[in-house]
Short mmCIF file of C-alpha atoms and ligand atoms in Angstrom, two decimals:
data_model
loop_
_atom_site.label_atom_id
_atom_site.label_comp_id
_atom_site.label_asym_id
_atom_site.label_seq_id
_atom_site.Cartn_x
_atom_site.Cartn_y
_atom_site.Cartn_z
CA UNK E 5 -0.16 0.18 0.01
CA UNK E 6 1.24 3.57 -0.82
CA UNK E 7 1.87 6.00 2.06
CA UNK E 8 -0.42 8.18 2.55
CA UNK E 9 0.06 12.27 2.55
CA UNK E 10 -1.67 14.47 5.36
CA UNK E 11 -4.88 16.38 3.83
CA UNK E 12 -3.15 19.33 3.34
CA UNK E 13 -0.39 18.01 1.82
CA UNK E 14 -2.67 16.70 -1.04
CA UNK E 15 -4.73 20.34 -0.56
CA UNK E 16 -1.70 22.05 -1.29
CA UNK E 17 -0.24 19.68 -3.83
CA UNK E 18 -3.03 19.57 -6.30
CA UNK E 19 -3.90 23.42 -6.48
CA UNK E 20 -0.13 24.26 -6.84
CA UNK E 21 -1.17 22.36 -10.46
CA UNK E 22 1.64 19.64 -9.20
CA UNK E 23 1.18 16.55 -11.72
CA UNK E 24 2.44 13.87 -8.91
CA UNK E 25 0.16 15.01 -6.44
CA UNK E 26 -2.40 15.30 -8.44
CA UNK E 27 -1.64 11.90 -9.62
CA UNK E 28 -1.59 10.38 -6.01
CA UNK E 29 -4.57 12.11 -4.98
CA UNK E 30 -6.32 10.54 -7.92
CA UNK E 31 -5.19 7.41 -6.54
CA UNK E 32 -6.26 8.05 -2.92
CA UNK E 33 -9.91 9.02 -4.34
CA UNK E 34 -9.89 5.55 -6.07
CA UNK E 35 -8.72 3.65 -3.15
CA UNK E 36 -11.44 1.26 -1.32
CA UNK E 37 -9.66 1.34 1.85
CA UNK E 38 -12.16 2.76 4.48
CA UNK E 39 -9.39 5.12 5.47
CA UNK E 40 -8.46 6.63 2.13
CA UNK E 41 -12.32 6.71 1.39
CA UNK E 42 -12.66 9.14 4.56
CA UNK E 43 -9.70 11.00 3.92
CA UNK E 44 -10.40 11.36 -0.11
CA UNK E 45 -14.16 12.11 1.06
CA UNK E 46 -12.61 15.46 2.74
CA UNK E 47 -10.44 15.84 -0.08
CA UNK E 48 -12.76 16.30 -2.50
CA UNK E 49 -15.15 17.99 -0.37
CA UNK E 50 -12.62 20.78 0.35
CA UNK E 51 -11.57 21.43 -3.37
CA UNK E 52 -14.75 22.00 -4.45
CA UNK E 53 -14.70 25.54 -4.41
CA UNK E 54 -11.69 25.09 -6.71
CA UNK E 55 -13.28 22.91 -9.34
CA UNK E 56 -15.83 23.74 -12.04
CA UNK E 57 -14.06 25.99 -14.00
CA UNK E 58 -12.88 23.98 -16.94
CA UNK E 59 -15.17 22.98 -20.42
CA UNK E 60 -16.15 19.45 -19.36
CA UNK E 61 -16.08 17.31 -22.80
CA UNK E 62 -16.59 13.49 -24.06
CA UNK E 63 -15.39 11.93 -26.59
CA UNK E 64 -16.81 8.68 -27.88
CA UNK E 65 -16.84 6.51 -31.10
CA UNK E 66 -15.95 2.49 -31.85
CA UNK E 67 -12.60 1.37 -31.51
CA UNK E 68 -10.30 2.39 -34.06
CA UNK E 69 -12.30 5.73 -34.97
CA UNK E 70 -9.42 7.65 -34.08
CA UNK E 71 -10.40 8.73 -30.76
CA UNK E 72 -6.47 8.64 -28.85
CA UNK E 73 -5.19 10.03 -32.36
CA UNK E 74 -7.58 13.16 -31.99
CA UNK E 75 -7.47 13.68 -28.39
CA UNK E 76 -3.52 14.05 -29.53
CA UNK E 77 -3.73 16.32 -31.91
CA UNK E 78 -6.87 18.47 -30.51
CA UNK E 79 -5.08 18.92 -27.15
CA UNK E 80 -1.92 19.93 -29.46
CA UNK E 81 -4.06 22.52 -30.62
CA UNK E 82 -5.75 23.61 -26.76
CA UNK E 83 -1.97 23.61 -25.59
CA UNK E 84 -0.80 26.24 -28.79
CA UNK E 85 -3.84 28.42 -27.49
CA UNK E 86 -2.44 28.38 -23.85
CA UNK E 87 -4.61 25.89 -22.45
CA UNK E 88 -3.95 23.10 -19.12
CA UNK E 89 -5.74 20.10 -20.89
CA UNK E 90 -6.44 16.92 -18.59
CA UNK E 91 -7.34 13.41 -20.67
CA UNK E 92 -9.06 11.21 -18.32
CA UNK E 93 -9.66 7.48 -20.15
CA UNK E 94 -12.81 5.57 -19.11
CA UNK E 95 -12.65 1.67 -19.94
CA UNK E 96 -15.51 0.34 -20.49
CA UNK E 97 -14.35 -3.41 -21.05
CA UNK E 98 -12.79 -6.45 -19.40
CA UNK E 99 -15.39 -7.66 -21.87
CA UNK E 100 -13.64 -5.58 -25.11
CA UNK E 101 -10.82 -8.03 -26.37
CA UNK E 102 -7.77 -6.21 -26.23
CA UNK E 103 -6.68 -3.47 -23.31
CA UNK E 104 -7.18 -0.96 -26.32
CA UNK E 105 -7.31 2.38 -24.38
CA UNK E 106 -4.19 1.03 -22.32
CA UNK E 107 -2.44 0.38 -25.25
CA UNK E 108 -3.63 4.17 -26.97
CA UNK E 109 -2.15 5.86 -23.96
CA UNK E 110 1.40 5.08 -25.22
CA UNK E 111 -0.02 6.86 -27.96
CA UNK E 112 -0.80 10.16 -26.68
CA UNK E 113 3.35 10.52 -26.01
CA UNK E 114 3.24 13.91 -27.39
CA UNK E 115 0.49 14.98 -25.11
CA UNK E 116 1.65 13.38 -21.42
CA UNK E 117 5.39 14.98 -21.93
CA UNK E 118 4.20 18.48 -21.67
CA UNK E 119 3.92 19.26 -18.68
CA UNK E 120 0.46 21.72 -19.50
CA UNK E 121 -1.18 18.29 -20.09
CA UNK E 122 -2.08 15.23 -17.78
CA UNK E 123 -2.92 12.23 -18.77
CA UNK E 124 -5.09 9.44 -16.76
CA UNK E 125 -6.27 6.08 -17.65
CA UNK E 126 -9.16 4.32 -16.34
CA UNK E 127 -9.49 4.16 -13.03
CA UNK E 128 -10.14 1.20 -11.44
CA UNK E 129 -12.58 -0.08 -9.03
CA UNK E 130 -16.51 -0.46 -8.73
CA UNK E 131 -18.61 0.98 -11.67
CA UNK E 132 -21.56 3.49 -12.21
CA UNK E 133 -23.21 2.26 -15.84
CA UNK E 134 -20.00 1.12 -16.79
CA UNK E 135 -17.83 3.99 -15.92
CA UNK E 136 -15.52 4.30 -12.47
CA UNK E 137 -17.52 5.56 -10.52
CA UNK E 138 -14.35 7.12 -9.68
CA UNK E 139 -13.76 9.73 -13.06
CA UNK E 140 -15.93 11.98 -11.60
CA UNK E 141 -14.10 12.70 -8.67
CA UNK E 142 -10.94 12.81 -10.78
CA UNK E 143 -12.38 14.98 -13.00
CA UNK E 144 -13.16 17.40 -10.01
CA UNK E 145 -9.78 17.20 -8.96
CA UNK E 146 -7.97 18.36 -12.44
CA UNK E 147 -10.23 21.21 -12.01
CA UNK E 148 -8.82 22.31 -8.83
CA UNK E 149 -5.43 21.75 -10.11
CA UNK E 150 -6.35 24.51 -13.08
CA UNK E 151 -6.73 22.51 -16.37
CA UNK E 152 -9.37 24.13 -18.00
CA UNK E 153 -10.44 21.46 -20.94
CA UNK E 154 -11.28 18.00 -19.18
CA UNK E 155 -11.67 15.39 -22.34
CA UNK E 156 -13.26 12.15 -20.80
CA UNK E 157 -12.10 9.24 -23.85
CA UNK E 158 -14.87 6.28 -23.72
CA UNK E 159 -15.43 3.30 -26.24
CA UNK E 160 -18.62 3.63 -27.97
CA UNK E 161 -19.92 0.28 -27.68
CA UNK E 162 -23.20 1.12 -25.29
CA UNK E 163 -23.30 2.25 -21.54
CA UNK E 164 -20.93 3.50 -21.07
CA UNK E 165 -22.00 6.61 -23.31
CA UNK E 166 -25.04 7.00 -20.98
CA UNK E 167 -22.17 7.94 -18.24
CA UNK E 168 -20.25 9.82 -19.60
CA UNK E 169 -22.68 12.14 -21.28
CA UNK E 170 -24.12 12.51 -17.44
CA UNK E 171 -20.79 14.46 -15.89
CA UNK E 172 -19.59 15.73 -19.39
CA UNK E 173 -20.67 19.59 -20.62
CA UNK E 174 -20.38 18.85 -24.40
CA UNK E 175 -20.27 15.17 -25.79
CA UNK E 176 -18.68 14.43 -29.29
CA UNK E 177 -18.72 11.87 -31.13
CA UNK E 178 -16.44 10.49 -33.63
CA UNK E 179 -17.85 8.94 -36.62
CA UNK E 180 -16.13 7.04 -40.06
CA UNK E 181 -17.62 7.14 -43.66
CA UNK E 182 -18.62 3.71 -44.05
CA UNK E 183 -19.24 2.43 -47.42
CA UNK E 184 -23.39 2.28 -46.73
CA UNK E 185 -23.28 1.34 -43.16
CA UNK E 186 -23.44 5.00 -41.74
CA UNK E 187 -24.83 4.12 -38.37
CA UNK E 188 -21.59 1.57 -38.17
CA UNK E 189 -22.81 0.30 -34.79
CA UNK E 190 -23.08 3.11 -33.28
CA UNK E 191 -27.07 2.99 -31.55
CA UNK E 192 -29.38 5.80 -32.37
CA UNK E 193 -29.22 6.40 -28.95
CA UNK E 194 -25.84 7.39 -28.66
CA UNK E 195 -26.34 9.90 -31.83
CA UNK E 196 -29.43 11.67 -30.15
CA UNK E 197 -26.87 12.35 -27.00
CA UNK E 198 -24.34 14.34 -29.24
CA UNK E 199 -23.76 17.68 -29.35
CA UNK E 200 -21.90 17.47 -32.08
CA UNK E 201 -20.80 14.90 -34.48
CA UNK E 202 -17.12 15.13 -36.35
CA UNK E 203 -16.71 12.98 -39.34
CA UNK E 204 -13.16 11.95 -38.36
CA UNK E 205 -9.90 10.78 -40.84
CA UNK E 206 -11.61 13.02 -43.68
CA UNK E 207 -8.62 13.41 -45.48
CA UNK E 208 -6.74 11.32 -48.80
CA UNK E 209 -8.79 9.09 -50.71
CA UNK E 210 -11.76 9.20 -47.64
CA UNK E 211 -12.05 13.13 -47.76
CA UNK E 212 -15.08 12.77 -50.62
CA UNK E 213 -16.58 10.03 -48.54
CA UNK E 214 -16.26 12.37 -45.28
CA UNK E 215 -18.09 14.98 -46.89
CA UNK E 216 -21.12 12.28 -48.25
CA UNK E 217 -21.31 11.39 -44.24
CA UNK E 218 -21.13 14.77 -43.41
CA UNK E 219 -24.38 15.35 -45.63
CA UNK E 220 -26.15 11.95 -44.16
CA UNK E 221 -25.70 12.43 -40.92
CA UNK E 222 -26.98 15.78 -41.12
CA UNK E 223 -30.23 14.72 -42.75
CA UNK E 224 -30.85 12.19 -39.72
CA UNK E 225 -30.41 14.53 -37.06
CA UNK E 226 -32.82 16.41 -39.18
CA UNK E 227 -35.11 14.49 -38.06
CA UNK E 228 -34.15 14.55 -34.14
CA UNK E 229 -36.38 16.65 -32.50
CA UNK E 230 -33.91 19.50 -30.17
CA UNK E 231 -33.35 19.36 -27.03
CA UNK E 232 -34.49 21.17 -23.88
CA UNK E 233 -31.23 23.88 -24.80
CA UNK E 234 -32.44 24.64 -28.40
CA UNK E 235 -28.67 23.36 -29.69
CA UNK E 236 -28.28 21.72 -32.82
CA UNK E 237 -25.48 19.95 -32.93
CA UNK E 238 -23.47 20.61 -35.97
CA UNK E 239 -22.31 17.94 -37.87
CA UNK E 240 -18.46 18.41 -39.04
CA UNK E 241 -15.65 16.26 -40.67
CA UNK E 242 -11.75 16.17 -39.77
CA UNK E 243 -8.06 14.82 -39.97
CA UNK E 244 -6.43 14.18 -37.09
CA UNK E 245 -3.12 13.48 -39.36
CA UNK E 246 -3.57 16.82 -41.21
CA UNK E 247 -5.09 18.95 -38.73
CA UNK E 248 -8.33 19.62 -40.73
CA UNK E 249 -10.95 20.75 -38.92
CA UNK E 250 -10.07 20.92 -35.30
CA UNK E 251 -10.22 24.41 -34.89
CA UNK E 252 -13.33 24.54 -36.67
CA UNK E 253 -14.65 21.85 -33.80
CA UNK E 254 -13.11 23.59 -30.61
CA UNK E 255 -14.97 26.97 -31.95
CA UNK E 256 -18.09 25.25 -32.49
CA UNK E 257 -17.69 23.75 -28.69
CA UNK E 258 -16.69 27.27 -27.20
CA UNK E 259 -19.61 28.51 -28.90
CA UNK E 260 -22.01 25.92 -27.43
CA UNK E 261 -20.54 26.79 -24.35
CA UNK E 262 -20.67 31.06 -24.44
CA UNK E 263 -24.62 30.19 -25.68
CA UNK E 264 -25.34 27.57 -23.23
CA UNK E 265 -23.91 30.08 -20.17
CA UNK E 266 -26.02 32.56 -22.02
CA UNK E 267 -28.95 30.48 -22.02
CA UNK E 268 -28.12 29.52 -18.02
CA UNK E 269 -28.17 25.48 -19.01
CA UNK E 270 -24.98 25.31 -19.21
CA UNK E 271 -25.38 25.60 -14.96
CA UNK E 272 -28.57 24.13 -14.71
CA UNK E 273 -27.59 20.91 -17.09
CA UNK E 274 -24.44 20.42 -14.27
CA UNK E 275 -26.73 21.64 -11.01
CA UNK E 276 -28.92 18.39 -13.04
CA UNK E 277 -26.30 16.15 -13.67
CA UNK E 278 -24.78 16.21 -9.51
CA UNK E 279 -28.20 15.54 -8.62
CA UNK E 280 -28.21 12.20 -10.50
CA UNK E 281 -25.33 11.03 -9.81
CA UNK E 282 -25.82 11.67 -5.96
CA UNK E 283 -28.99 9.70 -6.91
CA UNK E 284 -26.96 6.40 -8.11
CA UNK E 285 -24.40 6.21 -5.78
CA UNK E 286 -26.88 6.14 -3.06
CA UNK E 287 -27.78 3.76 -4.83
CA UNK E 288 -24.92 1.91 -5.24
CA UNK E 289 -24.59 1.73 -1.56
CA UNK E 290 -27.81 0.78 -0.72
CA UNK E 291 -26.99 -2.20 -3.19
CA UNK E 292 -23.70 -2.89 -1.98
CA UNK E 293 -24.72 -2.77 1.94
CA UNK E 294 -27.54 -5.22 1.42
CA UNK E 295 -25.67 -8.04 -1.18
CA UNK E 296 -22.36 -7.71 2.36
CA UNK E 297 -25.63 -8.53 4.57
CA UNK E 298 -25.21 -12.28 6.10
CA UNK E 299 -28.63 -12.46 6.52
CA UNK E 300 -29.79 -11.61 3.03
CA UNK E 301 -27.42 -13.83 1.76
CA UNK E 302 -28.46 -16.90 3.34
CA UNK E 303 -31.96 -16.02 3.03
CA UNK E 304 -30.94 -15.23 -1.16
CA UNK E 305 -29.27 -19.35 -0.86
CA UNK E 306 -32.10 -21.48 0.40
CA UNK E 307 -34.95 -19.47 -1.64
CA UNK E 308 -33.34 -18.90 -4.78
CA UNK E 309 -34.09 -22.08 -6.08
CA UNK E 310 -37.73 -21.37 -5.92
CA UNK E 311 -37.32 -18.20 -7.50
CA UNK E 312 -35.75 -19.85 -10.35
CA UNK E 313 -38.71 -22.75 -10.81
CA UNK E 314 -41.41 -20.26 -10.32
CA UNK E 315 -42.85 -21.59 -7.52
CA UNK E 316 -42.05 -17.77 -5.46
CA UNK E 317 -42.86 -14.78 -6.69
CA UNK E 318 -40.39 -13.04 -7.10
CA UNK E 319 -41.43 -9.87 -6.13
CA UNK E 320 -43.05 -10.60 -2.97
CA UNK E 321 -39.42 -12.58 -2.21
CA UNK E 322 -37.78 -9.15 -2.87
CA UNK E 323 -40.04 -7.33 -0.79
CA UNK E 324 -39.12 -9.68 2.26
CA UNK E 325 -35.67 -9.60 1.68
CA UNK E 326 -35.73 -5.76 1.91
CA UNK E 327 -37.81 -6.00 4.86
CA UNK E 328 -34.94 -8.60 6.32
CA UNK E 329 -32.29 -6.12 5.05
CA UNK E 330 -33.47 -3.22 7.19
CA UNK E 331 -34.66 -5.20 10.26
CA UNK E 332 -30.83 -6.36 10.65
CA UNK E 333 -29.00 -3.23 9.12
CA UNK E 334 -25.98 -1.75 11.36
CA UNK E 335 -24.97 1.70 10.17
CA UNK E 336 -21.37 2.49 9.34
CA UNK E 337 -19.79 5.69 11.43
CA UNK E 338 -18.44 7.49 8.65
P1 GDP B 413 -9.20 4.27 -31.18
O1 GDP B 413 -9.13 3.14 -30.71
O2 GDP B 413 -10.45 4.93 -31.25
O3 GDP B 413 -8.23 5.49 -30.22
O4 GDP B 413 -8.24 4.87 -32.61
P2 GDP B 413 -6.97 5.33 -32.86
O5 GDP B 413 -6.39 6.75 -32.13
O6 GDP B 413 -5.79 4.32 -32.13
O7 GDP B 413 -6.58 4.97 -34.41
C1 GDP B 413 -6.97 4.03 -35.19
C2 GDP B 413 -6.20 4.19 -36.32
O8 GDP B 413 -6.74 5.02 -37.42
C3 GDP B 413 -5.22 4.44 -36.18
O9 GDP B 413 -4.43 3.57 -37.51
C4 GDP B 413 -4.40 5.96 -36.41
O10 GDP B 413 -3.50 5.90 -37.04
C5 GDP B 413 -5.86 5.42 -37.59
N1 GDP B 413 -6.40 7.36 -37.85
C6 GDP B 413 -6.62 8.12 -36.44
N2 GDP B 413 -6.67 9.74 -36.45
C7 GDP B 413 -6.17 9.52 -38.04
C8 GDP B 413 -6.95 10.58 -39.49
O11 GDP B 413 -7.62 11.78 -38.67
N3 GDP B 413 -7.15 9.68 -40.43
C9 GDP B 413 -6.36 8.86 -40.47
N4 GDP B 413 -6.32 8.58 -42.41
N5 GDP B 413 -6.35 8.05 -40.16
C10 GDP B 413 -6.49 8.25 -38.08
#
């Protein structure tokens, strides 16, 4: 186990933008040890007033669409503009075949070599909606450390998008120009979540197809009703090899931020996200306590077969289990 520092040391380290201490603070936040959870909770709470000043961008797309390459090229543009950039990668997958994200990190070499950038692979531990619940706290710490753009990368294979969408301000979907298979495994629901779509790898022989795909996606998006924020998501083309279109994408994101801050939606969205986060974490804690209780475990073990063979009504039994849980519940002091 790593030796822990004091609350003050973490606080000062993070606030001074020290990347090593920021990294250690995130490790602390990821820990599942009771003593760490206590310290981490204090740290995040104390740093809250210093958080929130970044623009949080979620980036998704199927494996191979070029997310890592995009983040590296896009990050470079942001650094040139004098921004400090943090990248948090979310890997929903032990089920994914190869640990693609960790492999990708080695390709973000240029970005990670820059002192104004910070790259952190997927936090370990329990997940909410397929995304480490600690990613959100890691994001807050990065903000307190002075990073003005936070990119949260997720593999576009389903459940993790919803969780990432729930913690960012702008959700960018990278797509490819595919021959006919315009939806390429990206579900309609994910397109609906996007605040912007970028048809990636729009270079060389692929440029023409990319422009056609852009027109097709624009048409597809027209079929979706505008959301509460009245934002009509731009469909762009871009290449991380040539850099074409990336500045334009950044301008669109800034335009979004300006408009949403002006209308009040920006803060409203964040407020809603915080409440939802609270709700999900409460559910998680309750579920965890429930499944850890020995009385519950025993009763479940005894009666499970009857639920399976259809002789015990699942809903009746669920109520009984919950009653047993509450009758035997002993609160932890924390
Ligand atoms: P990820 O799995 O979404 O993170 O995708 P990667 O960033 O690993 O990229 C997958 C492959 O696409 C790599 O071989 C990249 O070199 C290539 N690639 C990424 N961006 C571009 C681009 O803008 N244009 C072209 N032609 N290839 C790209």
